[in-house]
Short mmCIF file of C-alpha atoms in Angstrom, two decimals:
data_model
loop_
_atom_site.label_atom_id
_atom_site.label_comp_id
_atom_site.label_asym_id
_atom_site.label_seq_id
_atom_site.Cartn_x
_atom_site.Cartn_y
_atom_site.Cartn_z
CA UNK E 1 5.23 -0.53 -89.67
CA UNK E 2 8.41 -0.15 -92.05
CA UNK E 3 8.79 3.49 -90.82
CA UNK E 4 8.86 2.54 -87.57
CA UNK E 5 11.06 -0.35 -87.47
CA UNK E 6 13.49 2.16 -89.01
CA UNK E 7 13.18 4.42 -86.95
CA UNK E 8 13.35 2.74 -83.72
CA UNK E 9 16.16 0.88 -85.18
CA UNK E 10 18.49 3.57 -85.06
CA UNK E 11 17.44 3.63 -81.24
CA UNK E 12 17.99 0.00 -80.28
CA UNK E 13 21.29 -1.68 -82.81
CA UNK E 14 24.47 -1.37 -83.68
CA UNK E 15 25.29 1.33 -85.78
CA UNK E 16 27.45 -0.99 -87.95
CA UNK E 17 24.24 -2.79 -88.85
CA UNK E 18 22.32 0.30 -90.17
CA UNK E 19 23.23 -0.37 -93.93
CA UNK E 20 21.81 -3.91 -92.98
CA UNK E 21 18.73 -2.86 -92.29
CA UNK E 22 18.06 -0.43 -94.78
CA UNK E 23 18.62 -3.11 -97.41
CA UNK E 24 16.22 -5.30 -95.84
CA UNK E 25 13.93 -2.50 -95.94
CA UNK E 26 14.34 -1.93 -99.30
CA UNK E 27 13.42 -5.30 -100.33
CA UNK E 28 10.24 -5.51 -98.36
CA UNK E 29 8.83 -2.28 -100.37
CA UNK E 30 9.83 -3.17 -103.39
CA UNK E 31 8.09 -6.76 -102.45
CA UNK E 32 11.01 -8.76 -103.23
CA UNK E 33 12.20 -9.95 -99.86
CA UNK E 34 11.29 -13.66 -100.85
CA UNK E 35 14.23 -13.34 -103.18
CA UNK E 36 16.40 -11.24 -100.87
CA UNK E 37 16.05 -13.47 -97.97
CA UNK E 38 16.88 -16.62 -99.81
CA UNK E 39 20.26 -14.68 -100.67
CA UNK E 40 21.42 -14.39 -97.59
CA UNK E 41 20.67 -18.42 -96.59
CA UNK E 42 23.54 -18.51 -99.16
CA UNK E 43 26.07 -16.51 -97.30
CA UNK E 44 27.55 -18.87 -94.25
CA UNK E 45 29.55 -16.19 -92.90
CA UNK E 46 26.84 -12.95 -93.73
CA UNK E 47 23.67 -11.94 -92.00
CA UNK E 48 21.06 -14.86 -91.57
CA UNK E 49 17.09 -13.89 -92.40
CA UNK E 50 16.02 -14.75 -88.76
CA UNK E 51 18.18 -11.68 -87.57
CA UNK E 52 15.92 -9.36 -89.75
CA UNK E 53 13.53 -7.10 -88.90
CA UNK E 54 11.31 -8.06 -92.02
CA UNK E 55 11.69 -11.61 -92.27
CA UNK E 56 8.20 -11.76 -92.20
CA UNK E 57 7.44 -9.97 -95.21
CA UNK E 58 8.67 -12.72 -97.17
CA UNK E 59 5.31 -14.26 -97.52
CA UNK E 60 3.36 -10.96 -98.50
CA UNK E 61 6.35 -10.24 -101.64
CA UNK E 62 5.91 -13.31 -102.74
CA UNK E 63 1.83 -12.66 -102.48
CA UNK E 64 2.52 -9.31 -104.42
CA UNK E 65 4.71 -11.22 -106.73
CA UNK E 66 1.47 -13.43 -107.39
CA UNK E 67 -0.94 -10.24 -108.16
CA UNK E 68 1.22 -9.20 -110.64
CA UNK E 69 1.63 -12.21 -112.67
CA UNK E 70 -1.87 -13.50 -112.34
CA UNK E 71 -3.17 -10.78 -114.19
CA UNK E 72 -1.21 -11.40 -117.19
CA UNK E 73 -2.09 -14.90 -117.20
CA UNK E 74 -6.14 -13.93 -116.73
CA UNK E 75 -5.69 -11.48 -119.44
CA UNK E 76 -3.79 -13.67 -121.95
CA UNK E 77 -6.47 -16.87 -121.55
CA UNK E 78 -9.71 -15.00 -121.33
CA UNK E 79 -8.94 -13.32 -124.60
CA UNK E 80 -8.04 -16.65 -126.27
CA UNK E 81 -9.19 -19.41 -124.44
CA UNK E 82 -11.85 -17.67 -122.24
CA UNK E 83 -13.44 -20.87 -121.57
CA UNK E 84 -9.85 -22.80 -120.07
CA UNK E 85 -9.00 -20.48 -116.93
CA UNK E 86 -9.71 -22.62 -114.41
CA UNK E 87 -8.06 -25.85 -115.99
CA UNK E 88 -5.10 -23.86 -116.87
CA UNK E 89 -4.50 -22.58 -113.41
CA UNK E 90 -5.38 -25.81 -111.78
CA UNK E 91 -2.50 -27.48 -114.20
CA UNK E 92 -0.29 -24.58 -112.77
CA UNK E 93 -1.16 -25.32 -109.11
CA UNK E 94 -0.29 -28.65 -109.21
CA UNK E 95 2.80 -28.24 -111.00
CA UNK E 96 3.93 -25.96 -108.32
CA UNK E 97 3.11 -28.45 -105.53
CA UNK E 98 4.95 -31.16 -107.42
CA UNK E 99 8.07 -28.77 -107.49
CA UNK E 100 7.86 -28.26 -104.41
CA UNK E 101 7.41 -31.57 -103.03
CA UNK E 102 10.46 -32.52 -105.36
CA UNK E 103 12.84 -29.64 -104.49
CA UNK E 104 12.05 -29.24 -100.68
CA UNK E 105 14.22 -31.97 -99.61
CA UNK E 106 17.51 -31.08 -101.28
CA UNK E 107 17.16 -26.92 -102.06
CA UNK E 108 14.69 -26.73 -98.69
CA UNK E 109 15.06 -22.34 -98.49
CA UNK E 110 14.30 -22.20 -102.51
CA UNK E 111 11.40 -23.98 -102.57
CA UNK E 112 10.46 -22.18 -99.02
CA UNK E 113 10.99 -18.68 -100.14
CA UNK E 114 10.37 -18.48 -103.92
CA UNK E 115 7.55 -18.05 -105.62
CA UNK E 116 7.39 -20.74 -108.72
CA UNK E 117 7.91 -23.74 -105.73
CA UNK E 118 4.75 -21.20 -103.48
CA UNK E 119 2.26 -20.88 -106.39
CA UNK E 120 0.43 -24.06 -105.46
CA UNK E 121 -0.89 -22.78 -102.31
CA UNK E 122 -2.31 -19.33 -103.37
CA UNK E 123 -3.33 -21.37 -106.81
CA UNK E 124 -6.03 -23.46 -104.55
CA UNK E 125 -7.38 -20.50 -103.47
CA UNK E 126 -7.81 -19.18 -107.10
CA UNK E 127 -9.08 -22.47 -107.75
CA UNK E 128 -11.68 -22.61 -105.53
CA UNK E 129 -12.71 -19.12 -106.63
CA UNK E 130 -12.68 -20.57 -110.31
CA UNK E 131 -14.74 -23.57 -109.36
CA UNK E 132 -17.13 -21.98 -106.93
CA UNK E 133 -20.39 -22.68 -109.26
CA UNK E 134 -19.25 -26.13 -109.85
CA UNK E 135 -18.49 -26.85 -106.12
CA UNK E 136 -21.89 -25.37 -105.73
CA UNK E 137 -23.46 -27.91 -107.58
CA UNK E 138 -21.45 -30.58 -105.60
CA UNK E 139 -23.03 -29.16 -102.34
CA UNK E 140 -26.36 -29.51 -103.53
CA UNK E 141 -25.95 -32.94 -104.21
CA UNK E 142 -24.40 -34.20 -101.16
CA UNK E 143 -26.87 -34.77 -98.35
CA UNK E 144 -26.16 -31.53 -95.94
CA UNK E 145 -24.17 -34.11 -92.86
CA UNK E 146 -21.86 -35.44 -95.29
CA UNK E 147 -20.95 -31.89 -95.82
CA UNK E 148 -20.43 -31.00 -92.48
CA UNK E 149 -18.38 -34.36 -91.83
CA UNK E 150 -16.18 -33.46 -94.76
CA UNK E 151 -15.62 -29.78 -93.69
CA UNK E 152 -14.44 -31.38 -89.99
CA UNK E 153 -12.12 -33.53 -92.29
CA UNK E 154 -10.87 -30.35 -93.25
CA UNK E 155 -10.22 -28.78 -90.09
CA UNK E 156 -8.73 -32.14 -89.09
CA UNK E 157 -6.18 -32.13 -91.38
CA UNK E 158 -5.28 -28.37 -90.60
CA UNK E 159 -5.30 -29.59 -86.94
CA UNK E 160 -2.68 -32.47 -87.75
CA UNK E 161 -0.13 -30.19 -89.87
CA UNK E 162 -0.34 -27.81 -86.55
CA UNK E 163 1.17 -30.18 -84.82
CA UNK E 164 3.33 -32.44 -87.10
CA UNK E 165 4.89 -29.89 -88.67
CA UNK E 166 7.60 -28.48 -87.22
CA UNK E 167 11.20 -27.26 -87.14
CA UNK E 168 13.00 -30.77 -86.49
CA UNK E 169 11.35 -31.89 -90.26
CA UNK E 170 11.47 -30.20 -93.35
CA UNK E 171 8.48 -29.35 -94.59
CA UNK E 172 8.47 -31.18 -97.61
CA UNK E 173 5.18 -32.57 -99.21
CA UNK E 174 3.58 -32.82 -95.73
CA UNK E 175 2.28 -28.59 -95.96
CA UNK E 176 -0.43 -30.02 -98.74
CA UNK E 177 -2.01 -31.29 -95.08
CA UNK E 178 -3.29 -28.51 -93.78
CA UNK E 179 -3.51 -26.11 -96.85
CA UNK E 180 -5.71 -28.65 -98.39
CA UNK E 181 -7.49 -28.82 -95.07
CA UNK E 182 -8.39 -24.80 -95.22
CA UNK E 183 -9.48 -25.47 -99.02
CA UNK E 184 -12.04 -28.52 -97.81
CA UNK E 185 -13.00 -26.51 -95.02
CA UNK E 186 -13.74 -23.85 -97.21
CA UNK E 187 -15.53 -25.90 -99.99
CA UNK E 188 -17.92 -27.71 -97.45
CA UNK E 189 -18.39 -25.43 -94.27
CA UNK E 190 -22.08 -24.11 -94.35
CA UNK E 191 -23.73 -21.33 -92.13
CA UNK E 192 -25.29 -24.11 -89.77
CA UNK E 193 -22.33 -26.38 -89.20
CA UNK E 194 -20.98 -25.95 -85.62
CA UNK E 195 -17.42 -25.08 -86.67
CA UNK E 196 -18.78 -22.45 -88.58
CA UNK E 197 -20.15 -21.14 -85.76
CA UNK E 198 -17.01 -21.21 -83.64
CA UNK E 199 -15.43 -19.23 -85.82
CA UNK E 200 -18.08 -16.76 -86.96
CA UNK E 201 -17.83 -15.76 -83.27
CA UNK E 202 -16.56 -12.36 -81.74
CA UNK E 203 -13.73 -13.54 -81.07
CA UNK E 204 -13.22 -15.06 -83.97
CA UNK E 205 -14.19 -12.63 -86.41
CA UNK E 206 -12.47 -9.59 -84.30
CA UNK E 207 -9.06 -11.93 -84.64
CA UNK E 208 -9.94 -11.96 -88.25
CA UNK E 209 -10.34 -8.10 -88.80
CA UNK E 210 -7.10 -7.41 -87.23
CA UNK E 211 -4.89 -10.38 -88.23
CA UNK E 212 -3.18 -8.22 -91.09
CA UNK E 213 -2.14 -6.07 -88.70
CA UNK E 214 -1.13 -9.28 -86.13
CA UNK E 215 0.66 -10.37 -88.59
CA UNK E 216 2.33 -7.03 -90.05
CA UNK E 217 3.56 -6.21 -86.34
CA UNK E 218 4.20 -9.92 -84.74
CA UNK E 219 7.84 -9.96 -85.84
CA UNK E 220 8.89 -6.78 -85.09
CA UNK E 221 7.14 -6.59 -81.66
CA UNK E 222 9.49 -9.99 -81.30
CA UNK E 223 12.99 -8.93 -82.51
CA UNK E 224 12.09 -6.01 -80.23
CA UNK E 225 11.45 -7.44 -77.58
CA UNK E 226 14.68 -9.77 -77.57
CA UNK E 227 16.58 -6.97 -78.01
CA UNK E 228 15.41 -4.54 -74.99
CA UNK E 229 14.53 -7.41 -72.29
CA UNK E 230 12.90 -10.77 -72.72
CA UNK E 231 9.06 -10.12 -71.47
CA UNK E 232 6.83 -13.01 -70.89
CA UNK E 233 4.22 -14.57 -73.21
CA UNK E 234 1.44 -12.64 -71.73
CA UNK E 235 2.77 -9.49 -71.69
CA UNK E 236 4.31 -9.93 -75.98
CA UNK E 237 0.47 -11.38 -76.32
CA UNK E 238 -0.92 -8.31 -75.46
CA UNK E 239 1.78 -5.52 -76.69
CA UNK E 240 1.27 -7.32 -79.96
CA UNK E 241 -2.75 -7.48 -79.56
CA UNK E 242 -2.77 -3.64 -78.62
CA UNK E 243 -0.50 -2.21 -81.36
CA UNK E 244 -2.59 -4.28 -83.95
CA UNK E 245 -5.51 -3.33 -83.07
CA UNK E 246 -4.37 0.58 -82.99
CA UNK E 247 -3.12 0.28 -86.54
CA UNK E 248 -6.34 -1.46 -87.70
CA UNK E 249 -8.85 1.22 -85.89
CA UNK E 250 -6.62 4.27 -86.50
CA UNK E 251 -4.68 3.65 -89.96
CA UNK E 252 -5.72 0.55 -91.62
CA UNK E 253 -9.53 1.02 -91.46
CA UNK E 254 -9.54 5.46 -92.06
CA UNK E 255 -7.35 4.59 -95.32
CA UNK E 256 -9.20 2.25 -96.74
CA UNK E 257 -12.34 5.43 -96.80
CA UNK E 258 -10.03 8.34 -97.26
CA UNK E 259 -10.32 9.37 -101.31
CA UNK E 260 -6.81 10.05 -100.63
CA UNK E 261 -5.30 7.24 -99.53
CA UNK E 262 -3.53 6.83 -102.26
CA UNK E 263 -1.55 9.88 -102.38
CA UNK E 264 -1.11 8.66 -98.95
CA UNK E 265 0.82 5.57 -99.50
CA UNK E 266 2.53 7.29 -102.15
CA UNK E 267 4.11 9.78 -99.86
CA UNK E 268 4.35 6.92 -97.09
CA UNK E 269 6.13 4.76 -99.54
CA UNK E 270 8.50 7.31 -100.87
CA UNK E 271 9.53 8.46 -97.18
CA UNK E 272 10.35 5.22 -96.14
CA UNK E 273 12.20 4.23 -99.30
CA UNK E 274 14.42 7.21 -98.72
CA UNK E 275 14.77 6.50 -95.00
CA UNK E 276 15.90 2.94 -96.00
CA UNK E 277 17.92 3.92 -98.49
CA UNK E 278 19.83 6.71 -96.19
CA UNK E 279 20.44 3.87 -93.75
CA UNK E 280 21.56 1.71 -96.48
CA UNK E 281 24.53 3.63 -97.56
CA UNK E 282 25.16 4.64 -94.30
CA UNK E 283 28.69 3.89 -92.54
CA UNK E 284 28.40 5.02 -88.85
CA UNK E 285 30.98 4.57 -86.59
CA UNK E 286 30.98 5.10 -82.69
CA UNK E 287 33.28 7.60 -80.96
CA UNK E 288 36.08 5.58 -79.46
CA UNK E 289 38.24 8.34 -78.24
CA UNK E 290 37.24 8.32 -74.83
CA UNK E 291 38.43 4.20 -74.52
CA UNK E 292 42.30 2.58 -74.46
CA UNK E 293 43.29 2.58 -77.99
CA UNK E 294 43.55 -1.27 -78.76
CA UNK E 295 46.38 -2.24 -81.04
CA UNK E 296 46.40 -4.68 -83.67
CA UNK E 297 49.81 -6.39 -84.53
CA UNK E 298 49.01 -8.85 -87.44
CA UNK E 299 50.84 -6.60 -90.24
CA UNK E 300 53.59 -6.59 -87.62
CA UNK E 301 54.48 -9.81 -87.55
CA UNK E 302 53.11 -11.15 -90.94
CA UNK E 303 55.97 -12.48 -93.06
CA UNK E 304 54.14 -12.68 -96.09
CA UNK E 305 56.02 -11.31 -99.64
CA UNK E 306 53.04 -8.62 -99.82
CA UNK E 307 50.64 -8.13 -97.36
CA UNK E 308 46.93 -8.42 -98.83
CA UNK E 309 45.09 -5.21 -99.25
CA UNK E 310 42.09 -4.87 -97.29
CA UNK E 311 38.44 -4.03 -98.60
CA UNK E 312 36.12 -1.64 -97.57
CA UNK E 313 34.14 -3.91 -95.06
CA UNK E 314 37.52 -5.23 -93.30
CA UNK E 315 38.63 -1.26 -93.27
CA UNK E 316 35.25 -0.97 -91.65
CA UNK E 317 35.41 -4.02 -89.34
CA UNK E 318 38.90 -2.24 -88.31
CA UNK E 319 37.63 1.40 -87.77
CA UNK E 320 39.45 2.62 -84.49
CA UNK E 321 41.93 0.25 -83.82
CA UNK E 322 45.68 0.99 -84.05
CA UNK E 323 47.30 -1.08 -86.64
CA UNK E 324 50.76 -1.31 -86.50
CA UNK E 325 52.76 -1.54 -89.98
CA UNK E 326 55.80 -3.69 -91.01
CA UNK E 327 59.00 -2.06 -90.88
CA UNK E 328 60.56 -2.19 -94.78
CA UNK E 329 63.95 -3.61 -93.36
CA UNK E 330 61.76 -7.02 -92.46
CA UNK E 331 59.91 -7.36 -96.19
CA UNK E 332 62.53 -9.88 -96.91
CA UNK E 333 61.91 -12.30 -93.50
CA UNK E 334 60.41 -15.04 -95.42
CA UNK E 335 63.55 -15.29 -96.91
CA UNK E 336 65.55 -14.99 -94.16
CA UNK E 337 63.98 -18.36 -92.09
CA UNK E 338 60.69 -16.05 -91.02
CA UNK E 339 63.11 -14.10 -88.61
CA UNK E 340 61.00 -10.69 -87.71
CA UNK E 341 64.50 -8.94 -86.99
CA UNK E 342 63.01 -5.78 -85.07
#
């Protein structure tokens, strides 16, 4: 996917916004583009995170971030407190949700995009892991229909943060709804109940097999899409449905069996971190030549004691257009009443 975002990149923008995109690159393999896209929500007057290719790998470097730090914490506890896991990482998820729910009103994109205010929600799943021979026990003791009433609870609330939650309100506490939803649902589905059969369906379980890939290529396909011509639903639907099931049946899937995957990804990995990197540092320019040479007369007329000197992104933002200097005899017109004599 990252190579070939790049690479149809340098097919479909601006030249000026290679180095753009090879930093947002960068950050998605190096799994840090939580961090990297909250930056730029910073930046009023720089590049935004919806204009980037990989906005949507937020989410999976802030999953990566979680693999590598709940290791540490396993590690740590089962060699001194083997027995205290699962209390110690429940205490941690619902710290995380109470930051959250605390921060997401006044710092909205930190607690969206980083992970100490994200924890909470991968934490319920490690919770539920943690817990599965105790919620075992649970199910044994609650009559079978109570447990398939409570697991419709579950998609309930999932249902209701579908549709309340939205752009016009910040998220804000409301996203326990249906993330505690998936965990009930999880907890107290069983083989028999009905929604479990909905969704252990073909359908179901095909959209399941494929949805990394859905989700790998959704954006892209998108920002693609906007760029070349605006298609309608159906026809995005099934671009995006056909490319993800391609990279499922003919890369996904064969890596996952190939006792060489790894040197694989390794090479992968490396070519796209140079690719990024080249595009990164790169400063193209288009050849103007054959167009009227526009002229820019703010030096001309600028009175100013000493004229500002400009950095290398306004020398850039300039490239190709005439500027026309101050003459030395007016370097004294602010003195003079502002009169610009020639």
């Amino acid at each position: 996917m990252t190579f070939s975002v790049l690479f149809l990149s340098c097919f479909f923008i601006y030249k000026n916004e290679y180095n753009q995109i090879g930093k947002d690159s960068l950050s998605a393999l190096f799994s840090s583009a939580n961090i990297y896209l909250w930056t730029l929500t910073r930046n009023y007057w720089g590049p935004q995170p919806e204009s980037s290719m990989f906005l949507h790998t937020w989410s999976l470097s802030l999953e990566e971030q979680f693999y590598l730090i709940l290791p540490l914490i396993i590690i740590l506890f089962l060699k001194k407190y083997p027995n205290q896991l699962p209390k110690v990482v429940l205490i941690f998820t619902t710290l995380g949700y109470l930051l959250y729910a605390l921060l997401s009103t006044d710092h909205p994109r930190a607690s969206f995009y980083l992970l100490p205010c994200r924890y909470w929600e991968i934490g319920i799943g490690s919770s539920i892991a943690l817990y599965h021979n105790h919620f075992n026990s649970i199910r044994k003791v609650i009559p079978a229909l109570y447990c398939k009433a409570i697991s419709w609870v579950g998609l309930l609330l999932i249902l209701i943060g579908y549709l309340w939650l939205d752009e016009s309100r910040s998220l804000g506490w409301g996203l326990i709804l249906p993330t505690s939803g998936t965990a009930i649902f999880i907890v107290f589905a069983n083989k028999n109940s009905f929604s479990n059969l909905i969704l252990s369906s073909k359908p179901f379980v095909f959209t399941g097999k494929i949805s990394y890939s859905l989700y790998l290529w959704h954006w892209p396909i998108i920002q693609f899409n906007n760029l070349i011509y605006q298609p309608s639903f159906i026809v995005s639907f099934i671009a995006l449905f056909t490319i993800a099931f391609l990279s499922y049946k003919f890369i996904e899937t064969p890596l996952r069996k190939n006792r060489h995957s790894l040197r694989i990804i390794a090479v992968s990995f490396l070519s796209c971190a140079c690719f990024s990197i080249y595009l990164s540092f790169n400063k193209s320019f288009y050849d103007t030549s054959m167009f009227e040479v526009i002229t820019w007369k703010g030096f001309r007329y600028d009175i100013a004691p000493t004229q500002a000197e400009w950095n290398e992104k306004m020398k850039s933002r300039m490239h190709g257009i005439k500027i026309i200097e101050r003459p030395k005899s007016d370097s004294q017109a602010l003195k003079t009443g502002g009169i610009i004599t020639n």
